[in-house]
The first five atom37 places (N, CA, C, CB, O) and aatype in JSON, in Angstrom:
{
  "aatype": [20, 20, 20, 20, 20, 20, 20, 20, 20, 20, 20, 20, 20, 20, 20, 20, 20, 20, 20, 20, 20, 20, 20, 20, 20, 20, 20, 20, 20, 20, 20, 20, 20, 20, 20, 20, 20, 20, 20, 20, 20, 20, 20, 20, 20, 20, 20, 20, 20, 20, 20, 20, 20, 20, 20, 20, 20, 20, 20, 20, 20, 20, 20, 20, 20, 20, 20, 20, 20, 20, 20, 20, 20, 20, 20, 20, 20, 20, 20, 20, 20, 20, 20, 20, 20, 20, 20, 20, 20, 20, 20, 20, 20, 20, 20, 20, 20, 20, 20],
  "atom_mask": [
    [1, 1, 1, 1, 1],
    [1, 1, 1, 1, 1],
    [1, 1, 1, 1, 1],
    [1, 1, 1, 1, 1],
    [1, 1, 1, 1, 1],
    [1, 1, 1, 1, 1],
    [1, 1, 1, 1, 1],
    [1, 1, 1, 1, 1],
    [1, 1, 1, 1, 1],
    [1, 1, 1, 1, 1],
    [1, 1, 1, 1, 1],
    [1, 1, 1, 1, 1],
    [1, 1, 1, 1, 1],
    [1, 1, 1, 1, 1],
    [1, 1, 1, 1, 1],
    [1, 1, 1, 1, 1],
    [1, 1, 1, 1, 1],
    [1, 1, 1, 1, 1],
    [1, 1, 1, 1, 1],
    [1, 1, 1, 1, 1],
    [1, 1, 1, 1, 1],
    [1, 1, 1, 1, 1],
    [1, 1, 1, 1, 1],
    [1, 1, 1, 1, 1],
    [1, 1, 1, 1, 1],
    [1, 1, 1, 1, 1],
    [1, 1, 1, 1, 1],
    [1, 1, 1, 1, 1],
    [1, 1, 1, 1, 1],
    [1, 1, 1, 1, 1],
    [1, 1, 1, 1, 1],
    [1, 1, 1, 1, 1],
    [1, 1, 1, 1, 1],
    [1, 1, 1, 1, 1],
    [1, 1, 1, 1, 1],
    [1, 1, 1, 1, 1],
    [1, 1, 1, 1, 1],
    [1, 1, 1, 1, 1],
    [1, 1, 1, 1, 1],
    [1, 1, 1, 1, 1],
    [1, 1, 1, 1, 1],
    [1, 1, 1, 1, 1],
    [1, 1, 1, 1, 1],
    [1, 1, 1, 1, 1],
    [1, 1, 1, 1, 1],
    [1, 1, 1, 1, 1],
    [1, 1, 1, 1, 1],
    [1, 1, 1, 1, 1],
    [1, 1, 1, 1, 1],
    [1, 1, 1, 1, 1],
    [1, 1, 1, 1, 1],
    [1, 1, 1, 1, 1],
    [1, 1, 1, 1, 1],
    [1, 1, 1, 1, 1],
    [1, 1, 1, 1, 1],
    [1, 1, 1, 1, 1],
    [1, 1, 1, 1, 1],
    [1, 1, 1, 1, 1],
    [1, 1, 1, 1, 1],
    [1, 1, 1, 1, 1],
    [1, 1, 1, 1, 1],
    [1, 1, 1, 1, 1],
    [1, 1, 1, 1, 1],
    [1, 1, 1, 1, 1],
    [1, 1, 1, 1, 1],
    [1, 1, 1, 1, 1],
    [1, 1, 1, 1, 1],
    [1, 1, 1, 1, 1],
    [1, 1, 1, 1, 1],
    [1, 1, 1, 1, 1],
    [1, 1, 1, 1, 1],
    [1, 1, 1, 1, 1],
    [1, 1, 1, 1, 1],
    [1, 1, 1, 1, 1],
    [1, 1, 1, 1, 1],
    [1, 1, 1, 1, 1],
    [1, 1, 1, 1, 1],
    [1, 1, 1, 1, 1],
    [1, 1, 1, 1, 1],
    [1, 1, 1, 1, 1],
    [1, 1, 1, 1, 1],
    [1, 1, 1, 1, 1],
    [1, 1, 1, 1, 1],
    [1, 1, 1, 1, 1],
    [1, 1, 1, 1, 1],
    [1, 1, 1, 1, 1],
    [1, 1, 1, 1, 1],
    [1, 1, 1, 1, 1],
    [1, 1, 1, 1, 1],
    [1, 1, 1, 1, 1],
    [1, 1, 1, 1, 1],
    [1, 1, 1, 1, 1],
    [1, 1, 1, 1, 1],
    [1, 1, 1, 1, 1],
    [1, 1, 1, 1, 1],
    [1, 1, 1, 1, 1],
    [1, 1, 1, 1, 1],
    [1, 1, 1, 1, 1],
    [1, 1, 1, 1, 1]
  ],
  "atom_positions": [
    [[1.17, -1.81, -0.03], [0.37, 0.14, -0.05], [1.15, 1.21, -0.1], [-0.44, 0.7, 1.34], [2.21, 1.33, 0.51]],
    [[0.29, 2.62, -1.38], [1.18, 3.7, -1.08], [1.17, 4.63, 0.21], [1.05, 4.48, -2.09], [0.27, 4.29, 0.98]],
    [[2.1, 5.98, 0.79], [1.74, 6.16, 1.37], [0.2, 6.83, 1.15], [2.62, 6.48, 1.8], [-0.61, 6.95, 2.08]],
    [[-0.04, 7.21, -0.13], [-1.41, 7.72, -0.88], [-2.77, 7.48, -0.52], [-1.46, 7.27, -2.08], [-3.77, 8.19, -0.68]],
    [[-2.56, 5.95, 0.19], [-4.02, 5.42, -1.23], [-3.31, 5.18, 0.77], [-4.42, 4.13, -3.53], [-4.42, 5.58, 1.12]],
    [[-2.73, 4.97, 1.85], [-3.19, 5.24, 3.46], [-3.86, 6.24, 3.58], [-2.18, 5.43, 4.48], [-5.07, 6.11, 3.78]],
    [[-3.52, 6.97, 3.54], [-4.3, 8.39, 3.69], [-5.65, 8.44, 3.0], [-3.45, 9.6, 3.05], [-6.54, 8.85, 3.75]],
    [[-5.86, 8.27, 2.32], [-6.92, 7.78, 1.15], [-8.14, 6.4, 2.13], [-5.63, 6.82, -0.55], [-9.37, 6.39, 2.06]],
    [[-7.41, 5.56, 2.8], [-8.21, 5.09, 3.02], [-8.45, 5.18, 4.69], [-8.07, 4.03, 2.36], [-9.39, 4.62, 5.26]],
    [[-7.58, 5.87, 5.26], [-8.24, 6.24, 6.32], [-9.39, 7.06, 6.82], [-7.6, 6.53, 6.72], [-10.18, 7.03, 7.77]],
    [[-9.05, 8.01, 5.47], [-10.04, 8.83, 6.06], [-11.47, 8.58, 5.1], [-9.46, 10.48, 6.09], [-12.56, 8.96, 5.52]],
    [[-11.33, 7.96, 3.89], [-12.4, 7.25, 3.94], [-13.06, 6.03, 4.81], [-12.33, 6.98, 3.01], [-14.18, 5.61, 4.5]],
    [[-12.19, 5.38, 6.08], [-12.88, 5.05, 7.33], [-12.64, 6.24, 8.87], [-12.25, 3.43, 7.63], [-12.4, 5.81, 10.0]],
    [[-12.75, 7.28, 8.63], [-12.72, 8.19, 9.91], [-13.63, 7.45, 11.17], [-13.44, 9.82, 9.48], [-13.34, 7.63, 12.35]],
    [[-14.69, 6.65, 10.75], [-14.33, 5.92, 12.44], [-15.58, 4.08, 12.43], [-15.26, 7.74, 14.32], [-16.51, 3.6, 13.09]],
    [[-14.65, 3.71, 11.14], [-14.58, 3.03, 10.78], [-14.29, 1.66, 11.82], [-13.99, 3.49, 9.97], [-13.69, 0.69, 11.37]],
    [[-14.78, 1.68, 13.22], [-13.62, 0.56, 13.52], [-13.52, -1.14, 14.14], [-12.93, 1.24, 14.44], [-13.05, -1.84, 15.03]],
    [[-14.63, -1.13, 12.44], [-14.03, -2.71, 12.29], [-13.8, -3.41, 11.09], [-14.87, -3.63, 12.87], [-14.25, -2.93, 10.05]],
    [[-13.29, -4.25, 11.06], [-11.96, -4.71, 10.37], [-10.74, -4.66, 10.23], [-11.92, -4.6, 9.69], [-10.33, -5.11, 11.3]],
    [[-9.92, -4.42, 9.65], [-8.81, -4.46, 9.31], [-7.65, -4.05, 8.4], [-8.91, -5.06, 9.32], [-7.72, -3.95, 7.17]],
    [[-6.24, -3.74, 9.39], [-5.66, -2.61, 8.37], [-4.55, -3.07, 8.97], [-6.05, -0.87, 8.36], [-4.26, -3.51, 10.08]],
    [[-3.54, -2.7, 7.11], [-2.7, -4.12, 7.81], [-1.82, -3.05, 8.41], [-1.76, -5.57, 6.65], [-2.2, -2.25, 9.27]],
    [[0.2, -3.14, 7.53], [0.74, -2.45, 8.5], [1.24, -1.72, 7.38], [1.63, -3.09, 9.62], [1.23, -2.9, 7.03]],
    [[1.64, -1.06, 6.52], [1.67, -0.3, 5.88], [0.27, 0.9, 6.11], [1.89, -1.03, 4.77], [0.6, 2.07, 6.33]],
    [[-1.36, 0.52, 6.03], [-1.48, 1.26, 6.14], [-1.41, 2.19, 7.61], [-2.16, 1.06, 5.5], [-1.39, 3.41, 7.76]],
    [[-1.37, 0.98, 8.66], [-1.01, 2.24, 9.82], [-0.47, 3.03, 10.12], [-0.79, 2.23, 10.53], [-0.9, 3.95, 10.82]],
    [[0.98, 2.88, 9.54], [2.17, 2.48, 9.68], [2.42, 4.15, 8.78], [2.65, 0.7, 9.03], [3.03, 5.05, 9.35]],
    [[1.77, 4.36, 7.2], [1.57, 5.78, 6.84], [0.88, 6.35, 7.38], [1.27, 6.07, 5.83], [1.53, 7.19, 8.01]],
    [[-0.79, 6.52, 7.7], [-0.96, 7.1, 8.72], [-0.43, 7.97, 9.46], [-1.07, 6.57, 9.17], [-0.66, 9.16, 9.26]],
    [[0.38, 7.55, 10.44], [1.28, 7.74, 11.82], [2.64, 7.94, 11.73], [1.21, 6.61, 12.71], [3.49, 8.17, 12.59]],
    [[2.69, 7.76, 10.3], [3.87, 9.48, 10.19], [2.94, 9.71, 9.46], [5.75, 9.78, 9.42], [2.01, 9.6, 10.26]],
    [[2.48, 9.96, 8.5], [1.29, 11.44, 8.08], [0.95, 12.46, 9.63], [-0.78, 10.58, 7.42], [1.34, 13.55, 10.04]],
    [[0.36, 11.78, 9.96], [-0.19, 12.79, 10.96], [1.17, 13.23, 11.86], [-1.49, 12.04, 11.97], [1.13, 14.27, 12.53]],
    [[2.41, 12.35, 11.84], [4.02, 13.1, 12.77], [4.38, 13.91, 12.56], [5.27, 12.71, 12.8], [5.03, 14.65, 13.3]],
    [[3.81, 14.19, 10.47], [4.85, 15.09, 10.02], [4.12, 16.6, 10.23], [5.33, 14.72, 8.36], [4.52, 17.39, 11.08]],
    [[3.18, 16.84, 9.45], [1.78, 17.27, 9.5], [1.58, 17.72, 10.16], [0.93, 16.76, 9.49], [1.19, 18.85, 9.91]],
    [[1.66, 17.26, 11.72], [1.39, 18.03, 13.03], [2.84, 18.59, 13.45], [0.69, 16.99, 14.28], [2.73, 19.71, 13.95]],
    [[4.1, 18.15, 13.4], [5.04, 18.86, 13.78], [4.79, 20.18, 12.43], [6.56, 17.87, 13.89], [4.8, 21.26, 13.02]],
    [[4.67, 20.31, 11.55], [4.88, 21.55, 10.97], [3.78, 22.64, 11.25], [5.03, 21.32, 9.55], [3.93, 23.86, 11.36]],
    [[2.52, 21.8, 11.36], [2.08, 22.54, 11.42], [1.56, 23.41, 13.26], [1.35, 22.03, 10.46], [0.57, 24.11, 13.44]],
    [[2.71, 22.98, 14.39], [2.97, 23.5, 15.02], [4.52, 24.56, 15.35], [2.57, 22.71, 15.52], [4.91, 25.19, 16.33]],
    [[5.16, 24.26, 13.71], [6.2, 25.1, 14.53], [5.53, 26.25, 13.58], [8.16, 24.71, 14.49], [5.92, 27.4, 13.79]],
    [[4.34, 26.0, 12.32], [3.72, 27.96, 11.39], [2.98, 28.5, 12.42], [2.3, 28.0, 9.67], [3.08, 29.67, 12.8]],
    [[2.06, 27.48, 12.98], [1.15, 27.8, 14.51], [0.48, 27.29, 14.99], [0.45, 28.6, 14.72], [-0.43, 26.88, 14.27]],
    [[0.37, 26.91, 16.54], [0.81, 25.84, 17.31], [-0.76, 25.71, 17.55], [1.99, 26.07, 18.63], [-1.26, 24.84, 18.27]],
    [[-1.68, 26.99, 16.64], [-3.05, 26.09, 17.51], [-3.81, 26.02, 16.15], [-4.16, 27.09, 19.09], [-4.96, 26.44, 16.02]],
    [[-3.0, 25.4, 15.02], [-3.93, 24.47, 14.48], [-3.67, 23.06, 14.18], [-4.31, 24.94, 13.44], [-4.33, 22.06, 13.9]],
    [[-2.18, 23.43, 14.4], [-0.99, 21.84, 15.25], [-2.3, 21.33, 16.17], [1.0, 22.52, 16.8], [-2.85, 20.24, 15.96]],
    [[-2.74, 22.28, 17.23], [-3.78, 22.09, 17.75], [-5.18, 21.25, 17.15], [-3.94, 23.21, 18.0], [-5.54, 20.16, 17.61]],
    [[-5.88, 21.98, 16.05], [-7.04, 21.5, 15.61], [-6.58, 20.15, 14.64], [-7.87, 22.74, 14.86], [-7.06, 19.04, 14.81]],
    [[-5.54, 20.47, 13.57], [-5.08, 18.75, 13.05], [-5.62, 17.64, 13.38], [-3.87, 18.3, 13.42], [-6.34, 16.8, 12.84]],
    [[-4.67, 17.95, 15.29], [-4.22, 16.55, 15.83], [-5.52, 16.36, 16.17], [-3.04, 16.35, 17.08], [-5.91, 15.19, 16.16]],
    [[-6.57, 17.51, 16.55], [-7.23, 16.96, 17.62], [-8.94, 16.58, 15.97], [-7.44, 18.55, 19.53], [-10.11, 16.29, 16.21]],
    [[-8.32, 16.76, 14.63], [-9.11, 16.02, 14.07], [-9.22, 14.87, 12.94], [-9.61, 16.69, 13.89], [-9.89, 14.49, 11.97]],
    [[-7.92, 14.52, 13.85], [-7.22, 13.24, 13.41], [-6.76, 12.28, 14.49], [-6.03, 13.58, 12.62], [-5.85, 11.46, 14.42]],
    [[-7.7, 12.58, 15.65], [-7.84, 11.42, 16.71], [-8.68, 11.22, 16.54], [-7.71, 11.4, 17.95], [-8.95, 10.94, 17.7]],
    [[-10.02, 10.99, 15.78], [-9.98, 10.15, 15.4], [-10.43, 8.72, 14.59], [-9.78, 10.33, 15.87], [-11.17, 7.79, 14.92]],
    [[-9.33, 9.15, 12.94], [-9.13, 7.71, 12.51], [-8.44, 7.5, 13.31], [-8.65, 7.27, 11.27], [-8.81, 6.57, 14.03]],
    [[-7.21, 8.1, 13.66], [-5.76, 7.98, 14.36], [-6.51, 6.12, 15.31], [-5.24, 10.02, 15.87], [-6.4, 4.9, 15.15]],
    [[-7.02, 6.86, 15.99], [-8.49, 5.68, 17.32], [-8.24, 4.62, 16.3], [-10.99, 6.26, 17.55], [-7.36, 3.75, 16.34]],
    [[-9.46, 4.89, 15.02], [-10.21, 3.79, 14.47], [-8.85, 3.01, 13.73], [-11.6, 4.36, 13.34], [-8.67, 1.81, 13.92]],
    [[-8.13, 3.63, 13.06], [-6.72, 2.2, 12.19], [-6.05, 1.61, 13.74], [-4.7, 3.32, 10.77], [-5.76, 0.46, 14.06]],
    [[-5.95, 2.73, 14.41], [-4.75, 1.95, 16.22], [-6.03, 0.57, 16.38], [-4.76, 3.72, 18.71], [-5.78, -0.35, 17.17]],
    [[-6.76, 0.56, 15.93], [-8.05, -1.06, 16.76], [-8.57, -1.58, 15.63], [-9.82, -0.62, 17.94], [-9.08, -2.69, 15.49]],
    [[-8.34, -0.23, 14.33], [-8.72, -2.34, 13.08], [-6.48, -2.65, 12.79], [-10.28, -1.66, 9.71], [-6.13, -3.78, 12.44]],
    [[-5.86, -2.04, 12.91], [-4.24, -2.79, 13.61], [-4.36, -4.03, 14.45], [-3.39, -1.7, 14.78], [-3.93, -5.17, 14.27]],
    [[-5.09, -3.46, 15.47], [-5.38, -4.39, 16.37], [-6.14, -6.24, 15.87], [-6.37, -3.43, 17.25], [-5.71, -7.37, 15.7]],
    [[-7.47, -5.53, 15.83], [-7.78, -6.24, 15.27], [-7.09, -7.25, 14.05], [-8.51, -5.65, 15.15], [-7.01, -8.45, 14.28]],
    [[-6.75, -6.85, 13.1], [-5.43, -8.05, 12.25], [-4.11, -8.63, 13.82], [-4.02, -6.56, 10.45], [-3.15, -9.38, 13.61]],
    [[-4.36, -8.2, 14.82], [-3.29, -8.64, 15.04], [-3.89, -9.74, 16.12], [-2.23, -7.54, 15.42], [-3.32, -10.53, 16.87]],
    [[-5.19, -9.45, 15.89], [-5.99, -10.9, 16.84], [-6.36, -10.58, 18.41], [-4.75, -12.43, 16.99], [-6.69, -11.26, 19.38]],
    [[-6.09, -9.0, 18.13], [-6.32, -8.47, 19.56], [-7.44, -7.13, 19.82], [-4.8, -8.0, 20.07], [-7.75, -6.16, 19.13]],
    [[-7.66, -7.41, 20.58], [-9.32, -6.21, 20.73], [-9.14, -4.44, 20.2], [-9.84, -5.99, 22.95], [-8.01, -3.96, 20.27]],
    [[-9.81, -3.93, 19.92], [-9.51, -2.94, 20.19], [-8.83, -1.81, 21.19], [-10.11, -2.92, 19.99], [-7.92, -0.99, 21.12]],
    [[-10.08, -2.38, 22.46], [-10.16, -1.96, 23.03], [-8.15, -1.73, 23.89], [-11.43, -2.56, 23.4], [-7.77, -0.76, 24.55]],
    [[-7.24, -3.11, 23.48], [-6.29, -2.13, 24.4], [-5.38, -0.91, 23.78], [-5.23, -3.05, 25.08], [-4.22, -0.6, 24.05]],
    [[-6.17, -0.42, 23.01], [-5.76, 1.06, 23.12], [-5.63, 2.0, 24.34], [-6.58, 1.68, 22.42], [-5.24, 3.16, 24.23]],
    [[-6.02, 1.39, 25.56], [-7.13, 2.35, 26.65], [-5.06, 2.15, 27.4], [-9.43, 1.2, 27.89], [-4.34, 3.13, 27.57]],
    [[-4.68, 0.92, 27.64], [-3.68, 0.75, 28.38], [-2.76, 1.8, 27.44], [-3.24, -0.87, 28.62], [-2.53, 2.72, 28.22]],
    [[-2.15, 2.11, 26.2], [-1.84, 3.48, 25.73], [-1.6, 5.36, 26.57], [-2.98, 3.46, 24.85], [-0.88, 6.33, 26.32]],
    [[-2.95, 4.95, 27.88], [-2.86, 5.67, 28.95], [-1.37, 5.82, 29.59], [-3.79, 5.1, 29.83], [-0.86, 6.94, 29.62]],
    [[-0.9, 5.04, 29.93], [0.38, 4.55, 30.61], [1.71, 4.58, 29.61], [0.11, 2.99, 31.15], [1.69, 4.5, 28.38]],
    [[2.54, 4.66, 30.22], [4.27, 4.98, 30.26], [3.95, 4.41, 29.15], [5.61, 4.35, 31.4], [3.63, 4.71, 28.0]],
    [[4.25, 2.96, 30.2], [4.61, 2.12, 29.75], [3.86, 0.65, 28.1], [4.81, 1.89, 31.08], [4.15, -0.19, 27.25]],
    [[2.71, 1.5, 28.86], [0.85, 1.43, 27.89], [1.62, 1.25, 26.31], [-0.58, 3.65, 27.97], [1.58, 0.28, 25.55]],
    [[2.31, 2.58, 26.15], [2.08, 2.98, 24.68], [3.9, 1.98, 24.08], [1.97, 5.39, 24.46], [4.2, 2.09, 22.89]],
    [[4.68, 1.3, 24.85], [5.61, 0.66, 24.49], [4.84, -1.02, 24.35], [6.86, 0.97, 25.57], [5.45, -1.9, 23.74]],
    [[3.64, -1.27, 24.91], [2.94, -2.5, 24.48], [2.27, -2.71, 23.18], [2.02, -2.73, 25.34], [2.47, -3.74, 22.55]],
    [[1.38, -1.67, 22.69], [0.81, -0.82, 21.65], [1.98, -0.88, 20.05], [0.68, 0.94, 22.48], [2.06, -1.49, 18.99]],
    [[2.45, -0.19, 20.54], [3.25, -0.34, 19.19], [3.84, -1.76, 19.5], [4.51, 0.96, 18.86], [3.62, -2.65, 18.68]],
    [[4.34, -1.95, 20.25], [4.87, -4.37, 20.38], [4.03, -4.4, 19.25], [4.02, -6.0, 22.26], [4.48, -4.41, 18.11]],
    [[2.5, -4.44, 19.6], [1.01, -4.71, 18.77], [1.29, -4.45, 17.93], [-0.25, -4.15, 18.94], [1.74, -5.29, 17.15]],
    [[1.21, -3.26, 17.62], [0.89, -2.68, 16.1], [1.8, -3.35, 15.48], [1.03, -1.07, 15.76], [1.3, -4.11, 14.65]],
    [[3.0, -3.41, 15.53], [4.43, -3.35, 14.89], [4.29, -5.53, 14.31], [6.14, -2.68, 16.64], [4.9, -6.15, 13.43]],
    [[3.29, -5.97, 15.24], [3.54, -7.92, 14.76], [2.52, -8.02, 13.59], [2.92, -9.42, 16.3], [1.49, -7.4, 13.31]],
    [[3.26, -9.12, 12.97], [2.75, -9.22, 11.62], [1.28, -9.84, 12.28], [3.77, -10.29, 10.41], [1.02, -10.24, 13.41]],
    [[0.13, -9.71, 10.52], [-1.37, -9.44, 11.09], [-1.14, -11.29, 10.31], [-2.84, -7.68, 10.26], [-0.32, -12.0, 9.73]],
    [[-2.98, -11.28, 11.05], [-3.19, -12.62, 10.79], [-3.5, -13.34, 9.53], [-4.02, -12.88, 11.49], [-3.18, -14.45, 9.11]],
    [[-4.36, -12.2, 8.98], [-5.09, -12.44, 7.82], [-3.73, -12.1, 6.43], [-6.65, -11.25, 7.88], [-4.03, -12.22, 5.24]]
  ]
}
């Protein structure tokens, strides 16, 4: 999956928490969000904050679909609230998918 395809799919499935997301789709979306957020925060932090809020739901959505692809529930994202939980999530998201 290309960078553009991944962004397109994530925006089309804005709030779709069902199904699966392959590794490229998830990681391209994360790269897109980090780069755009960093650039916008350098230009005008308020716009960066608005962008971050706008992509929160699709980010949670693609994260849940990625966890589904590894055979886990999307609710695992709740452990990201803790510091060590983020590392566990990165490990889960990096695993090879079941499908």
